[in-house]
Amino acid sequence: MQNSSEIRSFTIDVPQADLDDLRDRLARTRWTQDLPGVGWSRGVPVDYLKGLAEYWRDGYDWRRHERELNSFPHFTTEIDGQNIHFMHVRSPEPDALPLILIHGWPGSIVEFLNVIGPLTDPRAHGGDPAQAFHLVIPSIPGSGFSGPTTEPGWDTNRVTRAFAELMERLGYDRYGAQGGDTGAIISPGLGRLNPDRVVGVHANGLSAFTRVNADEVPELTDAERARLAHLEYLETEQSGYAMMQISRPQTLAHALHDSPVGQLAWIVEKFKEWTDPAAELPEDAVDRDLLLTNVMLYWLTGTAGSSANSYYETAHNGAWGAGARSTVPTGVAVFPLDVSIRRTLELEHTITHWSEFDRGGHFAAMEAPDLLVEDVRAFFSTLR
């Protein structure tokens, strides 16, 4: 009988029939029409999406990227009744610090491909070998190769507990945590859950649940006032996707699970809106193949609906909230379009490191891996 706590080696091997089906669906897309002159103001323009879908169908090589993914060690294990997939890349440096890297939505483990080498083997990348990490990179339950969740209740708190169990199962009783987006909720959650084990939390795109009071606004810096204004924009013009996933994820799932172009549009819009504002198009900020590989992980695993369900679960279970102030040392990296404001974050976290950057964006590990790597190294250098 199979032990449910067993850690099993995993190899990505997508059936050719699934790739043939994808190509056939892309070829048979029924295209909509744009209003003249609206550009990106109402969503993804059809001409742009057509071009990207044509490349996906005829130019993109999944097998090449599958081989790249498989060049790293992959594993699965069962935690709390759910399959958990993760990459586990150990450093050649024996004294490396274990570090869990946690993606968000609509990201995946693909976000971290360009930081694995520099973080695990700094000696080979012009860095100090004393700053090496053993990396654990899980797929959030409901996303990617963790597969669809099989029961309700998988909010961010439950994911946090599962990842804490994963690190314990791997034998790591002292480790760091890093994440952006949803990962910037789960990583601090690990610190609150296990402050005696988590030596530090590093986050990009960290948002405060505590709001700035009106009488505090004049005390903000110009940059902070710009972030506050952008936060208000996100909550109005950019909140539609979140409200759909919070309220009716299953309705959305039918469309995204059936149409690869629908899945592509749903994700690529966020890469347009959330990446470096200096980038005109998503592929100007993130490598086009990397973007499509990220989309593939949603399409091939059929996790459009279950990844959206995580929003529903978290909102309806009251898991979005500051909770007790974290006592764990916290480092914050602020990239363009992030809405991090230090005075409100300090009410929820013990911030010991703060960096602001003028390039990159929400998908920092994909857009500015060099900046993220250096900031992670700098933060954890005092905590080893």
Short mmCIF file of C-alpha atoms in Angstrom, two decimals:
data_model
loop_
_atom_site.label_atom_id
_atom_site.label_comp_id
_atom_site.label_asym_id
_atom_site.label_seq_id
_atom_site.Cartn_x
_atom_site.Cartn_y
_atom_site.Cartn_z
CA MET A 1 0.00 0.00 0.00
CA GLN A 2 1.37 3.41 -0.99
CA ASN A 3 2.41 5.69 1.85
CA SER A 4 0.52 8.99 1.50
CA SER A 5 3.50 10.91 2.91
CA GLU A 6 5.90 9.41 0.36
CA ILE A 7 7.85 11.84 -1.80
CA ARG A 8 7.83 10.59 -5.39
CA SER A 9 10.01 11.63 -8.30
CA PHE A 10 8.01 13.29 -11.10
CA THR A 11 8.74 13.84 -14.78
CA ILE A 12 6.72 16.14 -17.01
CA ASP A 13 5.60 14.11 -20.02
CA VAL A 14 2.62 15.62 -21.80
CA PRO A 15 0.86 13.20 -24.17
CA GLN A 16 1.26 14.17 -27.82
CA ALA A 17 -2.51 13.89 -28.20
CA ASP A 18 -2.90 16.84 -25.82
CA LEU A 19 -0.53 18.96 -27.90
CA ASP A 20 -2.31 17.96 -31.12
CA ASP A 21 -5.65 18.88 -29.56
CA LEU A 22 -4.31 22.28 -28.52
CA ARG A 23 -3.02 23.00 -32.01
CA ASP A 24 -6.35 21.96 -33.52
CA ARG A 25 -8.32 24.17 -31.13
CA LEU A 26 -6.07 27.15 -31.88
CA ALA A 27 -6.59 26.63 -35.61
CA ARG A 28 -10.38 26.61 -35.18
CA THR A 29 -10.67 29.72 -33.02
CA ARG A 30 -13.76 31.83 -33.69
CA TRP A 31 -12.47 35.38 -33.45
CA THR A 32 -14.37 38.35 -32.12
CA GLN A 33 -14.12 41.94 -33.37
CA ASP A 34 -12.74 45.09 -31.76
CA LEU A 35 -14.32 48.50 -31.75
CA PRO A 36 -12.15 50.88 -33.78
CA GLY A 37 -9.45 52.78 -31.93
CA VAL A 38 -9.92 51.31 -28.44
CA GLY A 39 -6.53 49.58 -28.20
CA TRP A 40 -5.99 47.81 -24.87
CA SER A 41 -8.45 50.00 -22.98
CA ARG A 42 -11.19 47.31 -22.96
CA GLY A 43 -9.00 44.24 -22.79
CA VAL A 44 -6.76 42.31 -25.16
CA PRO A 45 -7.05 43.53 -28.79
CA VAL A 46 -7.97 40.84 -31.28
CA ASP A 47 -5.12 41.57 -33.70
CA TYR A 48 -2.55 41.21 -30.94
CA LEU A 49 -4.14 38.03 -29.65
CA LYS A 50 -4.32 36.54 -33.16
CA GLY A 51 -0.62 37.08 -33.65
CA LEU A 52 0.27 35.55 -30.30
CA ALA A 53 -2.05 32.57 -30.87
CA GLU A 54 -0.57 31.94 -34.31
CA TYR A 55 2.90 31.85 -32.81
CA TRP A 56 1.66 29.55 -30.05
CA ARG A 57 0.25 27.20 -32.71
CA ASP A 58 3.06 27.26 -35.27
CA GLY A 59 6.21 28.65 -33.65
CA TYR A 60 6.23 27.73 -29.99
CA ASP A 61 7.94 24.42 -29.12
CA TRP A 62 6.51 22.90 -25.93
CA ARG A 63 8.87 19.94 -26.04
CA ARG A 64 11.90 22.24 -25.80
CA HIS A 65 10.47 23.92 -22.72
CA GLU A 66 9.35 20.61 -21.27
CA ARG A 67 12.99 19.47 -21.48
CA GLU A 68 14.13 22.65 -19.76
CA LEU A 69 11.64 22.15 -16.95
CA ASN A 70 12.71 18.53 -16.60
CA SER A 71 16.34 19.59 -16.25
CA PHE A 72 15.40 20.40 -12.64
CA PRO A 73 14.31 17.74 -10.13
CA HIS A 74 10.53 17.49 -9.73
CA PHE A 75 8.58 15.64 -7.07
CA THR A 76 5.06 15.08 -5.82
CA THR A 77 3.66 14.18 -2.43
CA GLU A 78 0.25 14.07 -0.83
CA ILE A 79 -0.56 16.57 1.92
CA ASP A 80 -3.98 16.97 3.52
CA GLY A 81 -5.48 14.75 0.83
CA GLN A 82 -4.13 16.89 -2.02
CA ASN A 83 -1.40 16.17 -4.55
CA ILE A 84 1.42 18.69 -4.15
CA HIS A 85 3.96 19.13 -6.93
CA PHE A 86 7.26 20.89 -6.32
CA MET A 87 10.73 21.40 -7.69
CA HIS A 88 13.51 20.73 -5.21
CA VAL A 89 16.85 22.09 -6.39
CA ARG A 90 19.64 21.63 -3.88
CA SER A 91 22.70 23.84 -3.97
CA PRO A 92 26.19 22.36 -4.41
CA GLU A 93 27.12 24.44 -1.36
CA PRO A 94 26.57 22.24 1.73
CA ASP A 95 25.76 25.15 4.05
CA ALA A 96 23.13 26.68 1.76
CA LEU A 97 19.98 28.08 3.39
CA PRO A 98 16.72 26.34 2.42
CA LEU A 99 14.32 28.77 0.73
CA ILE A 100 10.78 28.17 -0.47
CA LEU A 101 9.74 30.24 -3.51
CA ILE A 102 5.98 30.69 -3.92
CA HIS A 103 4.26 31.88 -7.08
CA GLY A 104 0.94 33.66 -7.42
CA TRP A 105 -1.87 33.95 -9.97
CA PRO A 106 -1.63 33.90 -12.95
CA GLY A 107 1.90 32.71 -12.39
CA SER A 108 3.43 29.28 -11.84
CA ILE A 109 6.75 27.62 -11.16
CA VAL A 110 7.78 29.01 -14.57
CA GLU A 111 8.18 32.40 -12.89
CA PHE A 112 11.33 31.21 -11.13
CA LEU A 113 13.24 29.48 -13.93
CA ASN A 114 15.66 32.38 -14.40
CA VAL A 115 16.55 32.70 -10.71
CA ILE A 116 17.19 29.03 -9.91
CA GLY A 117 20.80 29.00 -11.11
CA PRO A 118 21.96 32.23 -9.44
CA LEU A 119 20.24 31.38 -6.15
CA THR A 120 21.39 27.74 -5.87
CA ASP A 121 24.87 28.16 -7.33
CA PRO A 122 26.10 31.74 -6.91
CA ARG A 123 29.70 30.58 -7.36
CA ALA A 124 28.88 29.71 -11.00
CA HIS A 125 27.07 33.02 -11.53
CA GLY A 126 29.63 35.49 -10.22
CA GLY A 127 28.26 35.55 -6.69
CA ASP A 128 29.38 34.67 -3.19
CA PRO A 129 28.99 30.93 -2.45
CA ALA A 130 28.12 31.87 1.14
CA GLN A 131 24.82 33.25 -0.23
CA ALA A 132 23.60 29.96 -1.74
CA PHE A 133 20.11 28.51 -1.25
CA HIS A 134 18.52 25.09 -1.46
CA LEU A 135 15.27 25.86 -3.35
CA VAL A 136 11.82 24.36 -2.89
CA ILE A 137 9.40 25.65 -5.56
CA PRO A 138 5.88 24.25 -5.13
CA SER A 139 2.85 24.54 -7.39
CA ILE A 140 0.01 26.00 -5.34
CA PRO A 141 -2.78 23.40 -4.90
CA GLY A 142 -5.23 23.99 -7.73
CA SER A 143 -2.45 25.20 -10.06
CA GLY A 144 -0.06 23.56 -12.47
CA PHE A 145 1.16 20.05 -11.76
CA SER A 146 -0.34 20.01 -8.28
CA GLY A 147 -3.48 19.56 -10.36
CA PRO A 148 -7.04 20.61 -9.64
CA THR A 149 -8.10 20.60 -6.01
CA THR A 150 -10.48 17.77 -5.24
CA GLU A 151 -12.53 19.35 -2.44
CA PRO A 152 -13.55 22.80 -1.19
CA GLY A 153 -11.56 24.65 1.44
CA TRP A 154 -8.20 25.27 -0.18
CA ASP A 155 -7.79 28.91 0.84
CA THR A 156 -4.39 30.56 1.38
CA ASN A 157 -4.31 29.53 5.06
CA ARG A 158 -4.69 25.86 4.15
CA VAL A 159 -2.04 26.19 1.46
CA THR A 160 0.27 27.80 4.03
CA ARG A 161 -0.19 24.85 6.38
CA ALA A 162 0.45 22.42 3.52
CA PHE A 163 3.68 24.17 2.55
CA ALA A 164 4.82 24.19 6.18
CA GLU A 165 4.25 20.42 6.20
CA LEU A 166 6.15 20.12 2.92
CA MET A 167 9.22 21.85 4.37
CA GLU A 168 9.05 19.66 7.47
CA ARG A 169 8.69 16.55 5.32
CA LEU A 170 11.84 17.56 3.43
CA GLY A 171 13.70 17.83 6.73
CA TYR A 172 14.09 21.61 6.75
CA ASP A 173 13.62 22.90 10.29
CA ARG A 174 15.15 26.31 9.51
CA TYR A 175 14.37 28.08 6.25
CA GLY A 176 13.40 31.29 4.50
CA ALA A 177 10.32 32.09 2.40
CA GLN A 178 9.91 34.31 -0.65
CA GLY A 179 6.93 35.12 -2.84
CA GLY A 180 4.99 37.61 -4.87
CA ASP A 181 1.25 38.06 -5.47
CA THR A 182 -0.44 35.12 -3.69
CA GLY A 183 3.06 34.07 -2.67
CA ALA A 184 3.31 37.39 -0.80
CA ILE A 185 0.36 36.21 1.31
CA ILE A 186 1.51 32.63 1.84
CA SER A 187 5.16 33.46 2.61
CA PRO A 188 4.34 35.82 5.51
CA GLY A 189 1.75 33.24 6.58
CA LEU A 190 4.54 30.68 6.95
CA GLY A 191 6.37 33.13 9.20
CA ARG A 192 3.31 33.64 11.39
CA LEU A 193 2.66 29.91 11.53
CA ASN A 194 6.24 28.86 12.29
CA PRO A 195 8.21 31.86 13.59
CA ASP A 196 10.70 29.50 15.24
CA ARG A 197 11.53 27.88 11.88
CA VAL A 198 11.18 30.67 9.31
CA VAL A 199 14.29 32.85 9.64
CA GLY A 200 12.97 35.54 7.31
CA VAL A 201 10.34 36.40 4.73
CA HIS A 202 11.10 38.26 1.51
CA ALA A 203 8.23 39.50 -0.63
CA ASN A 204 7.66 41.52 -3.77
CA GLY A 205 4.27 43.01 -4.54
CA LEU A 206 3.44 42.96 -0.82
CA SER A 207 0.19 44.77 -0.07
CA ALA A 208 -1.13 45.86 3.30
CA PHE A 209 -4.58 44.89 4.51
CA THR A 210 -4.48 48.04 6.65
CA ARG A 211 -5.47 51.11 4.66
CA VAL A 212 -3.94 54.58 4.67
CA ASN A 213 -6.13 57.02 6.56
CA ALA A 214 -7.12 60.20 4.75
CA ASP A 215 -5.26 62.36 7.27
CA GLU A 216 -2.06 60.39 6.59
CA VAL A 217 -2.03 61.09 2.86
CA PRO A 218 -0.19 64.45 3.12
CA GLU A 219 2.62 62.67 5.00
CA LEU A 220 3.22 60.20 2.17
CA THR A 221 6.06 60.66 -0.27
CA ASP A 222 5.26 61.44 -3.90
CA ALA A 223 6.04 57.82 -4.79
CA GLU A 224 3.73 56.54 -2.06
CA ARG A 225 0.90 58.82 -3.18
CA ALA A 226 1.36 57.48 -6.72
CA ARG A 227 1.12 53.93 -5.34
CA LEU A 228 -2.03 54.82 -3.43
CA ALA A 229 -3.58 56.25 -6.61
CA HIS A 230 -2.60 53.11 -8.52
CA LEU A 231 -4.16 50.95 -5.80
CA GLU A 232 -7.44 52.83 -6.26
CA TYR A 233 -7.18 52.24 -10.02
CA LEU A 234 -6.59 48.53 -9.45
CA GLU A 235 -9.64 48.33 -7.20
CA THR A 236 -11.88 49.91 -9.82
CA GLU A 237 -10.72 49.43 -13.40
CA GLN A 238 -8.67 46.29 -12.67
CA SER A 239 -10.81 44.38 -10.18
CA GLY A 240 -13.15 42.61 -12.60
CA TYR A 241 -11.05 39.44 -12.91
CA ALA A 242 -10.80 39.14 -9.12
CA MET A 243 -14.51 39.64 -8.53
CA MET A 244 -15.31 36.99 -11.12
CA GLN A 245 -12.92 34.51 -9.50
CA ILE A 246 -14.16 35.41 -6.02
CA SER A 247 -17.84 35.12 -6.89
CA ARG A 248 -18.38 32.71 -9.82
CA PRO A 249 -15.17 30.81 -10.61
CA GLN A 250 -17.01 27.80 -12.01
CA THR A 251 -18.85 29.83 -14.65
CA LEU A 252 -15.53 31.26 -15.77
CA ALA A 253 -13.92 27.82 -15.75
CA HIS A 254 -16.18 26.47 -18.51
CA ALA A 255 -14.89 29.07 -20.97
CA LEU A 256 -11.21 28.93 -20.03
CA HIS A 257 -11.08 25.14 -19.83
CA ASP A 258 -12.56 24.78 -23.32
CA SER A 259 -10.81 27.60 -25.20
CA PRO A 260 -7.02 27.97 -25.25
CA VAL A 261 -7.37 31.47 -26.72
CA GLY A 262 -9.71 32.34 -23.87
CA GLN A 263 -7.16 31.04 -21.36
CA LEU A 264 -4.41 32.94 -23.17
CA ALA A 265 -6.34 36.21 -23.16
CA TRP A 266 -7.29 35.86 -19.48
CA ILE A 267 -3.62 35.56 -18.51
CA VAL A 268 -1.89 37.77 -21.04
CA GLU A 269 -4.02 40.77 -20.07
CA LYS A 270 -2.40 40.63 -16.61
CA PHE A 271 1.04 40.49 -18.19
CA LYS A 272 0.12 43.66 -20.06
CA GLU A 273 -1.35 45.47 -17.05
CA TRP A 274 1.05 44.37 -14.33
CA THR A 275 4.48 44.29 -15.97
CA ASP A 276 6.97 47.14 -16.23
CA PRO A 277 5.06 50.22 -17.47
CA ALA A 278 7.98 51.01 -19.78
CA ALA A 279 7.11 47.88 -21.78
CA GLU A 280 4.65 48.49 -24.63
CA LEU A 281 3.64 44.84 -24.97
CA PRO A 282 3.80 41.87 -22.60
CA GLU A 283 6.65 40.24 -24.53
CA ASP A 284 8.67 43.45 -24.15
CA ALA A 285 8.68 42.77 -20.40
CA VAL A 286 8.68 38.95 -20.32
CA ASP A 287 10.15 36.56 -22.86
CA ARG A 288 7.33 35.42 -25.15
CA ASP A 289 8.16 31.73 -24.83
CA LEU A 290 8.34 32.01 -21.05
CA LEU A 291 4.92 33.67 -21.04
CA LEU A 292 3.44 30.89 -23.18
CA THR A 293 5.05 28.18 -21.07
CA ASN A 294 3.34 29.72 -18.07
CA VAL A 295 0.00 29.64 -19.94
CA MET A 296 0.67 26.02 -20.93
CA LEU A 297 0.86 24.98 -17.30
CA TYR A 298 -2.72 26.17 -16.82
CA TRP A 299 -3.96 24.71 -20.10
CA LEU A 300 -2.30 21.29 -19.98
CA THR A 301 -3.24 20.65 -16.35
CA GLY A 302 -6.83 21.87 -16.69
CA THR A 303 -6.46 24.18 -13.70
CA ALA A 304 -8.19 27.35 -14.93
CA GLY A 305 -11.15 26.70 -12.65
CA SER A 306 -9.33 25.35 -9.60
CA SER A 307 -6.80 28.21 -9.63
CA ALA A 308 -9.72 30.66 -9.74
CA ASN A 309 -11.39 28.74 -6.93
CA SER A 310 -8.55 29.72 -4.62
CA TYR A 311 -9.85 33.30 -4.80
CA TYR A 312 -13.35 32.11 -3.89
CA GLU A 313 -12.12 30.00 -0.99
CA THR A 314 -9.87 32.70 0.43
CA ALA A 315 -12.52 35.41 0.23
CA HIS A 316 -15.39 33.32 1.58
CA ASN A 317 -13.34 31.79 4.39
CA GLY A 318 -12.12 35.18 5.58
CA ALA A 319 -8.49 34.25 4.93
CA TRP A 320 -7.70 37.66 3.42
CA GLY A 321 -6.73 39.69 6.44
CA ALA A 322 -3.68 40.88 8.28
CA GLY A 323 -3.95 38.61 11.30
CA ALA A 324 -1.45 39.08 14.09
CA ARG A 325 1.60 41.22 13.33
CA SER A 326 4.41 38.99 12.14
CA THR A 327 7.51 38.99 14.31
CA VAL A 328 9.64 37.39 11.62
CA PRO A 329 12.19 39.68 9.89
CA THR A 330 10.65 40.76 6.60
CA GLY A 331 12.27 42.17 3.48
CA VAL A 332 10.21 44.04 0.89
CA ALA A 333 11.21 44.65 -2.73
CA VAL A 334 9.12 47.32 -4.47
CA PHE A 335 9.01 47.22 -8.25
CA PRO A 336 7.19 49.63 -10.61
CA LEU A 337 3.37 49.36 -10.22
CA ASP A 338 3.69 47.65 -6.82
CA VAL A 339 1.48 49.37 -4.25
CA SER A 340 3.62 48.72 -1.16
CA ILE A 341 3.50 51.56 1.38
CA ARG A 342 5.89 51.08 4.28
CA ARG A 343 3.88 52.75 7.07
CA THR A 344 0.91 50.42 6.61
CA LEU A 345 3.02 47.32 6.04
CA GLU A 346 4.93 47.96 9.25
CA LEU A 347 1.67 47.57 11.16
CA GLU A 348 1.51 43.97 9.91
CA HIS A 349 5.16 42.94 9.47
CA THR A 350 8.53 43.42 11.15
CA ILE A 351 10.27 45.08 8.22
CA THR A 352 14.05 45.00 8.42
CA HIS A 353 14.88 45.48 4.73
CA TRP A 354 13.27 47.74 2.12
CA SER A 355 14.32 48.20 -1.53
CA GLU A 356 12.76 50.18 -4.37
CA PHE A 357 13.57 49.57 -8.03
CA ASP A 358 12.93 51.57 -11.19
CA ARG A 359 12.54 48.62 -13.55
CA GLY A 360 10.66 45.36 -13.45
CA GLY A 361 7.10 44.81 -12.35
CA HIS A 362 4.67 42.42 -10.72
CA PHE A 363 6.36 39.34 -12.20
CA ALA A 364 9.75 40.35 -10.82
CA ALA A 365 11.44 36.95 -11.12
CA MET A 366 10.61 36.92 -14.84
CA GLU A 367 11.11 40.62 -15.60
CA ALA A 368 14.14 41.56 -13.50
CA PRO A 369 15.64 38.32 -12.16
CA ASP A 370 19.00 39.99 -11.54
CA LEU A 371 17.45 42.61 -9.24
CA LEU A 372 15.35 40.07 -7.36
CA VAL A 373 18.28 37.69 -6.87
CA GLU A 374 20.51 40.42 -5.47
CA ASP A 375 17.79 41.66 -3.14
CA VAL A 376 17.03 38.17 -1.84
CA ARG A 377 20.74 37.57 -1.26
CA ALA A 378 21.14 40.91 0.54
CA PHE A 379 18.14 40.36 2.81
CA PHE A 380 19.02 36.82 3.90
CA SER A 381 22.74 37.58 4.29
CA THR A 382 22.11 38.83 7.83
CA LEU A 383 19.81 35.95 8.78
CA ARG A 384 21.85 32.86 7.99
#
